[in-house]
Coordinates of C-alpha atoms in Angstrom, one line a residue:
M1 CA 143.4 68.9 0.0
H2 CA 140.8 66.9 1.6
E3 CA 139.0 64.7 -0.6
V4 CA 135.1 65.5 0.5
R5 CA 134.8 69.0 2.4
G6 CA 132.2 71.0 0.5
S7 CA 131.8 68.1 -2.0
T8 CA 129.2 65.9 -3.5
S9 CA 131.0 63.8 -5.9
T10 CA 130.8 60.5 -5.1
P11 CA 131.3 56.8 -6.2
A12 CA 128.7 55.8 -8.5
G13 CA 126.4 53.3 -7.4
G14 CA 127.9 54.1 -4.1
V15 CA 135.7 66.3 -4.4
A16 CA 146.3 79.2 -5.3
L17 CA 148.0 78.6 -5.5
A18 CA 149.8 81.4 -6.5
E19 CA 153.1 82.0 -8.7
S20 CA 156.0 83.3 -7.1
P21 CA 157.0 86.7 -8.1
P22 CA 160.8 88.5 -8.0
R23 CA 161.4 90.0 -4.6
P24 CA 159.7 93.6 -4.3
A25 CA 162.0 96.6 -4.5
A26 CA 162.6 99.3 -1.7
P27 CA 161.4 98.1 1.5
Q28 CA 159.4 100.3 3.9
K29 CA 161.3 100.1 6.9
P30 CA 164.7 100.9 7.9
V31 CA 165.8 97.2 9.1
A32 CA 164.9 95.6 5.9
A33 CA 166.8 98.9 3.6
G34 CA 169.5 96.9 3.3
R35 CA 168.4 93.6 1.3
N36 CA 167.9 92.3 -1.8
R37 CA 167.1 88.6 -2.0
P38 CA 166.7 86.9 -5.0
R39 CA 163.4 84.8 -6.3
L40 CA 162.4 82.3 -3.7
F41 CA 162.9 79.1 -5.5
V42 CA 162.4 77.0 -2.9
V43 CA 158.9 78.5 -2.0
D44 CA 158.2 76.4 -5.6
G45 CA 159.7 73.3 -4.9
I46 CA 157.3 73.2 -1.6
R47 CA 154.7 74.2 -2.9
L48 CA 155.3 71.1 -6.1
V49 CA 156.0 69.0 -2.7
A50 CA 152.2 69.8 -1.0
A51 CA 150.4 69.2 -4.3
L52 CA 152.0 65.6 -4.7
M53 CA 151.4 65.3 -0.8
V54 CA 147.7 65.6 -1.8
A55 CA 148.1 63.0 -4.8
L56 CA 149.4 60.3 -3.2
H57 CA 146.6 60.9 -0.4
H58 CA 143.8 61.1 -2.8
Y59 CA 145.3 58.0 -4.3
V60 CA 146.1 55.9 -1.9
G61 CA 145.6 57.8 1.7
T62 CA 141.8 58.5 2.3
N63 CA 139.5 56.6 4.3
R64 CA 137.5 55.9 1.2
V65 CA 140.1 54.2 -0.6
N66 CA 140.8 52.2 2.6
K67 CA 137.5 50.6 2.5
P68 CA 136.3 47.0 1.3
G69 CA 134.8 46.9 -2.1
N70 CA 135.6 50.9 -2.6
A71 CA 135.3 51.7 -6.3
I72 CA 138.6 52.5 -7.0
W73 CA 141.0 50.0 -5.4
D74 CA 138.0 47.3 -5.0
R75 CA 139.7 46.3 -1.6
P76 CA 141.6 48.3 1.3
V77 CA 144.9 50.2 0.0
S78 CA 146.3 49.1 3.5
D79 CA 146.1 45.8 2.4
I80 CA 147.9 46.3 -1.0
M81 CA 150.7 49.0 0.1
P82 CA 150.5 49.4 3.6
T83 CA 153.8 51.3 4.1
V84 CA 152.8 53.7 1.7
F85 CA 149.3 54.3 2.8
R86 CA 150.6 55.1 6.5
F87 CA 152.7 57.8 4.8
A88 CA 150.0 59.0 2.0
S89 CA 147.5 59.4 4.8
F90 CA 149.1 62.3 6.1
G91 CA 148.9 63.7 2.7
W92 CA 146.0 66.3 3.4
I93 CA 148.1 68.3 5.3
G94 CA 149.1 69.8 1.6
V95 CA 146.6 71.8 1.9
E96 CA 147.3 73.7 5.1
I97 CA 150.4 74.4 3.5
F98 CA 149.0 75.6 0.4
F99 CA 146.8 77.9 2.1
V100 CA 150.3 79.2 4.3
I101 CA 151.9 79.9 0.8
S102 CA 149.5 81.6 -0.4
G103 CA 149.2 84.2 2.3
F104 CA 152.9 84.8 1.8
V105 CA 153.1 85.2 -1.9
I106 CA 150.2 86.9 -2.5
C107 CA 151.2 89.6 -0.1
M108 CA 154.7 89.2 -1.8
S109 CA 153.0 89.6 -5.4
C110 CA 150.5 92.3 -5.0
W111 CA 152.9 95.0 -2.5
G112 CA 152.9 98.3 -4.5
R113 CA 149.9 97.2 -6.9
T114 CA 146.8 98.5 -7.1
P115 CA 143.5 97.0 -7.0
R116 CA 143.3 97.0 -10.7
Q117 CA 146.8 95.2 -11.2
F118 CA 145.6 92.6 -8.2
F119 CA 142.4 91.6 -9.6
V120 CA 143.9 91.4 -13.0
S121 CA 146.6 89.4 -11.3
R122 CA 144.3 86.7 -9.8
V123 CA 142.2 86.7 -12.9
I124 CA 145.2 85.5 -15.5
R125 CA 146.3 83.1 -12.3
L126 CA 143.3 81.2 -11.9
Y127 CA 141.2 80.8 -14.4
P128 CA 142.6 79.4 -17.4
A129 CA 144.2 76.4 -15.9
Y130 CA 140.6 75.7 -13.6
W131 CA 138.3 76.2 -16.9
F132 CA 140.9 73.0 -19.0
A133 CA 140.4 71.3 -15.7
I134 CA 136.7 71.5 -15.8
V135 CA 136.4 70.2 -19.7
F136 CA 139.2 67.9 -18.7
T137 CA 137.9 66.1 -15.8
T138 CA 134.3 66.3 -16.7
A139 CA 135.4 64.5 -20.4
V140 CA 137.0 62.0 -18.6
L141 CA 134.2 61.0 -16.7
V142 CA 132.0 60.8 -19.7
A143 CA 134.4 58.7 -21.8
L144 CA 135.6 56.3 -18.6
P145 CA 132.0 56.2 -16.2
G146 CA 131.7 53.6 -13.6
V147 CA 133.6 55.3 -10.6
W148 CA 132.5 59.1 -10.2
K149 CA 129.3 60.4 -11.0
R150 CA 128.8 63.4 -13.2
L151 CA 127.5 66.7 -12.8
A152 CA 124.2 67.9 -14.6
L153 CA 125.2 70.5 -17.2
H154 CA 124.0 73.4 -15.4
D155 CA 126.1 72.8 -12.4
I156 CA 128.9 72.4 -14.5
L157 CA 128.1 75.3 -16.4
V158 CA 128.0 77.5 -12.7
N159 CA 131.3 75.8 -12.0
F160 CA 133.1 78.1 -14.5
T161 CA 132.9 81.3 -12.4
M162 CA 134.3 79.3 -9.5
L163 CA 131.6 80.6 -7.3
Q164 CA 129.7 77.7 -7.3
A165 CA 130.0 77.1 -3.4
G166 CA 128.4 80.6 -2.6
V167 CA 125.3 79.6 -4.5
G168 CA 125.3 75.9 -3.2
V169 CA 126.0 74.1 -6.8
P170 CA 128.7 71.4 -5.9
H171 CA 132.2 70.8 -7.7
V172 CA 133.0 69.7 -10.9
D173 CA 135.7 67.9 -8.7
S174 CA 135.7 68.0 -5.1
V175 CA 139.3 69.6 -4.9
Y176 CA 138.0 73.1 -5.9
W177 CA 136.6 73.8 -2.6
T178 CA 139.8 75.3 -1.6
L179 CA 139.5 77.7 -4.2
W180 CA 136.5 79.3 -2.0
S181 CA 138.6 79.7 0.8
E182 CA 141.2 81.3 -1.8
L183 CA 138.9 83.7 -3.3
R184 CA 137.3 85.0 0.4
F185 CA 140.6 85.9 1.4
Y186 CA 141.6 87.9 -1.7
L187 CA 138.6 89.5 -1.4
L188 CA 139.5 90.8 2.3
F189 CA 142.6 91.4 1.5
L190 CA 141.8 93.5 -1.8
I191 CA 141.1 96.0 1.1
V192 CA 144.2 96.2 2.5
V193 CA 145.2 96.7 -1.1
A194 CA 143.2 99.5 -2.0
M195 CA 144.1 101.4 0.8
G196 CA 148.0 100.9 0.1
L197 CA 150.1 98.0 1.7
T198 CA 152.0 98.9 5.0
Y199 CA 153.7 97.0 7.5
R200 CA 151.2 98.4 9.9
R201 CA 148.2 98.0 7.3
V202 CA 148.9 94.3 7.0
V203 CA 149.5 93.8 10.7
I204 CA 146.1 95.2 11.8
F205 CA 144.5 93.1 8.9
C206 CA 145.9 89.7 10.3
C207 CA 144.7 90.7 13.9
V208 CA 141.1 91.9 13.1
W209 CA 140.9 89.0 10.9
G210 CA 142.4 86.5 13.2
V211 CA 139.6 87.7 16.0
A212 CA 136.6 87.9 13.2
A213 CA 137.6 84.0 12.4
M214 CA 137.8 83.3 16.3
I215 CA 134.6 84.2 17.5
A216 CA 132.4 83.8 14.3
P217 CA 131.3 80.0 15.0
L218 CA 130.0 81.1 18.1
A219 CA 128.6 84.4 16.9
D220 CA 125.2 83.0 15.3
F221 CA 125.8 85.1 12.3
R222 CA 126.4 82.9 9.3
L223 CA 127.5 85.6 6.9
L224 CA 130.4 86.5 9.0
E225 CA 131.2 82.9 9.5
V226 CA 131.6 82.7 5.3
V227 CA 133.5 85.7 5.3
A228 CA 135.8 85.5 8.1
D229 CA 136.6 81.7 7.1
P230 CA 137.7 80.5 10.3
T231 CA 139.1 77.2 9.2
G232 CA 141.8 78.6 6.7
A233 CA 141.9 82.2 8.1
W234 CA 145.0 81.4 10.3
Y235 CA 146.8 79.4 7.6
F236 CA 146.6 82.3 5.4
I237 CA 147.6 84.8 8.5
A238 CA 150.8 83.0 9.1
G239 CA 151.9 83.6 5.5
L240 CA 151.6 87.4 5.9
A241 CA 153.1 87.2 9.0
L242 CA 156.0 85.5 7.6
Y243 CA 156.7 87.5 4.5
L244 CA 156.3 90.4 6.9
M245 CA 159.5 88.9 8.3
H246 CA 160.6 88.3 5.3
R247 CA 160.8 92.0 3.8
F248 CA 161.2 94.3 7.5
G249 CA 162.5 91.7 9.2
Q250 CA 161.8 89.4 12.4
D251 CA 160.1 91.4 15.6
L252 CA 158.1 90.3 18.7
L253 CA 154.7 91.3 17.2
L254 CA 155.3 89.1 14.0
W255 CA 156.5 86.2 16.1
G256 CA 153.3 86.8 18.0
I257 CA 151.0 86.6 15.1
L258 CA 153.1 83.5 14.2
A259 CA 152.6 81.6 17.6
M260 CA 148.7 82.5 17.8
A261 CA 148.5 81.0 13.8
W262 CA 150.5 78.0 15.1
L263 CA 148.1 77.4 18.1
M264 CA 145.0 78.2 16.1
G265 CA 146.1 75.9 13.4
Q266 CA 146.8 72.8 15.7
E267 CA 143.0 73.0 16.8
E268 CA 142.1 72.9 13.3
L269 CA 144.4 70.4 12.4
G270 CA 142.3 68.2 15.0
D271 CA 139.1 68.5 13.3
R272 CA 140.5 67.5 10.3
V273 CA 142.2 64.4 11.7
A274 CA 139.3 63.7 13.0
Y275 CA 137.5 64.3 9.6
E276 CA 139.9 62.4 7.6
G277 CA 140.0 59.1 9.9
V278 CA 143.4 57.5 8.8
S279 CA 145.9 59.6 10.3
S280 CA 146.9 60.8 13.9
W281 CA 147.4 64.5 15.5
R282 CA 150.2 64.3 16.8
G283 CA 152.3 63.1 13.2
A284 CA 149.8 65.8 11.2
V285 CA 150.9 68.6 14.4
L286 CA 154.8 67.8 13.6
I287 CA 154.9 67.7 9.8
F288 CA 152.9 71.2 9.6
T289 CA 155.3 72.7 12.2
V290 CA 158.4 71.2 10.5
F291 CA 156.6 73.0 7.3
M292 CA 156.1 76.0 9.4
L293 CA 160.0 76.0 10.7
V294 CA 161.0 75.9 7.1
M295 CA 159.1 78.9 6.3
V296 CA 160.8 80.6 8.7
A297 CA 163.8 79.7 7.4
V298 CA 162.7 80.9 4.5
A299 CA 161.3 84.5 5.3
L300 CA 164.4 85.0 7.3
G301 CA 166.8 84.2 4.0
A302 CA 168.1 81.1 5.2
T303 CA 167.3 79.4 1.6
D304 CA 168.2 82.4 -0.6
R305 CA 171.4 80.4 -2.1
I306 CA 169.2 78.2 -3.1
R307 CA 168.6 78.9 -7.0
W308 CA 168.0 75.9 -8.8
K309 CA 166.0 77.2 -12.0
W310 CA 164.3 73.6 -12.3
L311 CA 162.2 74.8 -9.1
I312 CA 160.5 77.3 -11.2
T313 CA 159.1 74.8 -13.5
A314 CA 158.2 72.9 -10.7
G315 CA 156.0 75.8 -9.0
G316 CA 154.2 75.9 -12.5
L317 CA 153.5 72.2 -12.3
T318 CA 151.5 72.8 -8.9
Y319 CA 148.0 74.6 -9.7
P320 CA 147.1 72.2 -13.1
L321 CA 148.6 69.3 -11.0
Y322 CA 145.9 70.0 -8.0
L323 CA 142.8 70.7 -10.5
T324 CA 143.2 67.6 -12.6
H325 CA 144.9 64.6 -10.6
Y326 CA 142.0 63.9 -8.2
L327 CA 138.4 62.3 -10.2
A328 CA 140.2 61.9 -13.5
G329 CA 143.1 59.9 -11.9
T330 CA 141.4 57.9 -9.4
T331 CA 138.9 57.2 -12.6
L332 CA 142.6 55.6 -14.2
I333 CA 143.3 53.7 -11.4
H334 CA 140.3 52.2 -11.3
R335 CA 140.7 51.1 -15.2
L336 CA 144.2 49.9 -14.6
R337 CA 144.4 48.3 -11.1
D338 CA 144.0 44.6 -12.5
V339 CA 147.0 45.5 -15.5
L340 CA 149.9 47.2 -13.1
D341 CA 151.5 46.6 -10.1
P342 CA 150.1 48.6 -7.7
R343 CA 153.2 51.1 -6.6
L344 CA 154.3 51.2 -10.0
L345 CA 150.5 52.2 -11.5
V346 CA 150.1 55.2 -8.8
V347 CA 154.1 56.6 -9.9
A348 CA 153.1 56.2 -13.7
V349 CA 149.5 58.0 -12.6
I350 CA 151.3 60.7 -11.2
A351 CA 154.1 60.9 -13.9
G352 CA 151.1 61.2 -16.4
F353 CA 149.5 64.1 -14.8
L354 CA 153.1 65.9 -14.4
V355 CA 153.2 65.8 -18.0
L356 CA 149.6 67.1 -18.6
S357 CA 150.0 69.6 -15.7
W358 CA 153.5 71.1 -17.7
L359 CA 151.4 71.4 -21.2
V360 CA 148.8 72.8 -19.2
H361 CA 151.1 75.1 -18.4
R362 CA 152.6 75.8 -21.3
F363 CA 149.9 75.7 -23.7
V364 CA 147.1 76.8 -21.5
E365 CA 148.1 78.9 -18.7
R366 CA 150.5 81.3 -20.4
P367 CA 148.9 82.3 -23.8
V368 CA 145.2 82.3 -22.3
A369 CA 146.2 84.4 -19.1
R370 CA 148.2 86.7 -21.9
A371 CA 145.1 87.4 -23.7
L372 CA 142.9 88.1 -20.6
K373 CA 145.5 90.5 -19.3
T374 CA 145.1 92.5 -22.8
G375 CA 141.7 92.0 -22.7
L376 CA 141.3 93.2 -18.7
D377 CA 143.8 96.1 -19.5
R378 CA 141.8 97.3 -22.3
S379 CA 138.7 97.1 -20.5
F380 CA 139.9 98.8 -17.5
A381 CA 141.2 101.8 -19.6
R382 CA 138.0 102.3 -21.3
A383 CA 135.9 102.5 -17.7
A384 CA 138.4 104.7 -16.7
G385 CA 137.5 107.1 -19.9

């Protein structure tokens, strides 16, 4: 996820992934009636690849780390690792990949659920690792100052709500900007969940949201632009269309929605390329197109035979890795850049954060999620009388 959008984090002196649940039962259209596909292990693997792309981009592929005298490497990283820099400069596309997968997985995971179940599932999925990441990142910035400026305490406290972008408060770590897009997607999709998910309703939702995202920048209506999220909408829509293909089978309408999402997405990729300032539009579109083709293969069942159990663990590492890697990781690189070989240092830092991510997933996410679910279920039961 790109490093500055919606961020105020700057060097000192000088910013859902959702789980892949088992296949839902009983498709609602005859075309899918005979399908009984296994868990989509490949999606878990793709999520981790996307997170690693983003981490590598932040460490050795941004415009910031390629400037002379930068606070992280002290000299242009393209001088230190020219080949790695060329590849890592495209790593920001992991954000768009996350958004597409989120649309796919959210639609799959909440099919047949009530709005209450959908709400509880999102809370217990998003908040435990996020709360840990805020505490961890803040502790690193306090213990190792000199690279990033730590936020004021009142801003840190607002970050615990995950709503800081909505009230103009900066993020503890600038990668959190994507969570604001995720939350708006959940809020919009909750409307369809409340109505009851069907092929027709999801298709209508995709079309209505697409139109709103298209006209929002021209409407001079700030609320519409905030709700419609034109920079992220088409990626979520692509994921929704891909899941409908997976559940009900392909048809011309779904191919049309997917094609429209790709066309609008490549336009947004051009804006991202200009913003990042380190990669080319053609390369970005090529990578994104390859990813979309892989997701089409997943949706049509071509990857169903891949059932490597370790991919489940890989998927579980994705969210904690994304939340914790940036400010803390670049701070460590700053401290160790003169001690280790640069390539070895990057590998070691990423490996360290993978280990940390497993620990967070095992000892923070799981127990806190269970406690939250129990408490929320009791609260909703009490509210229901």
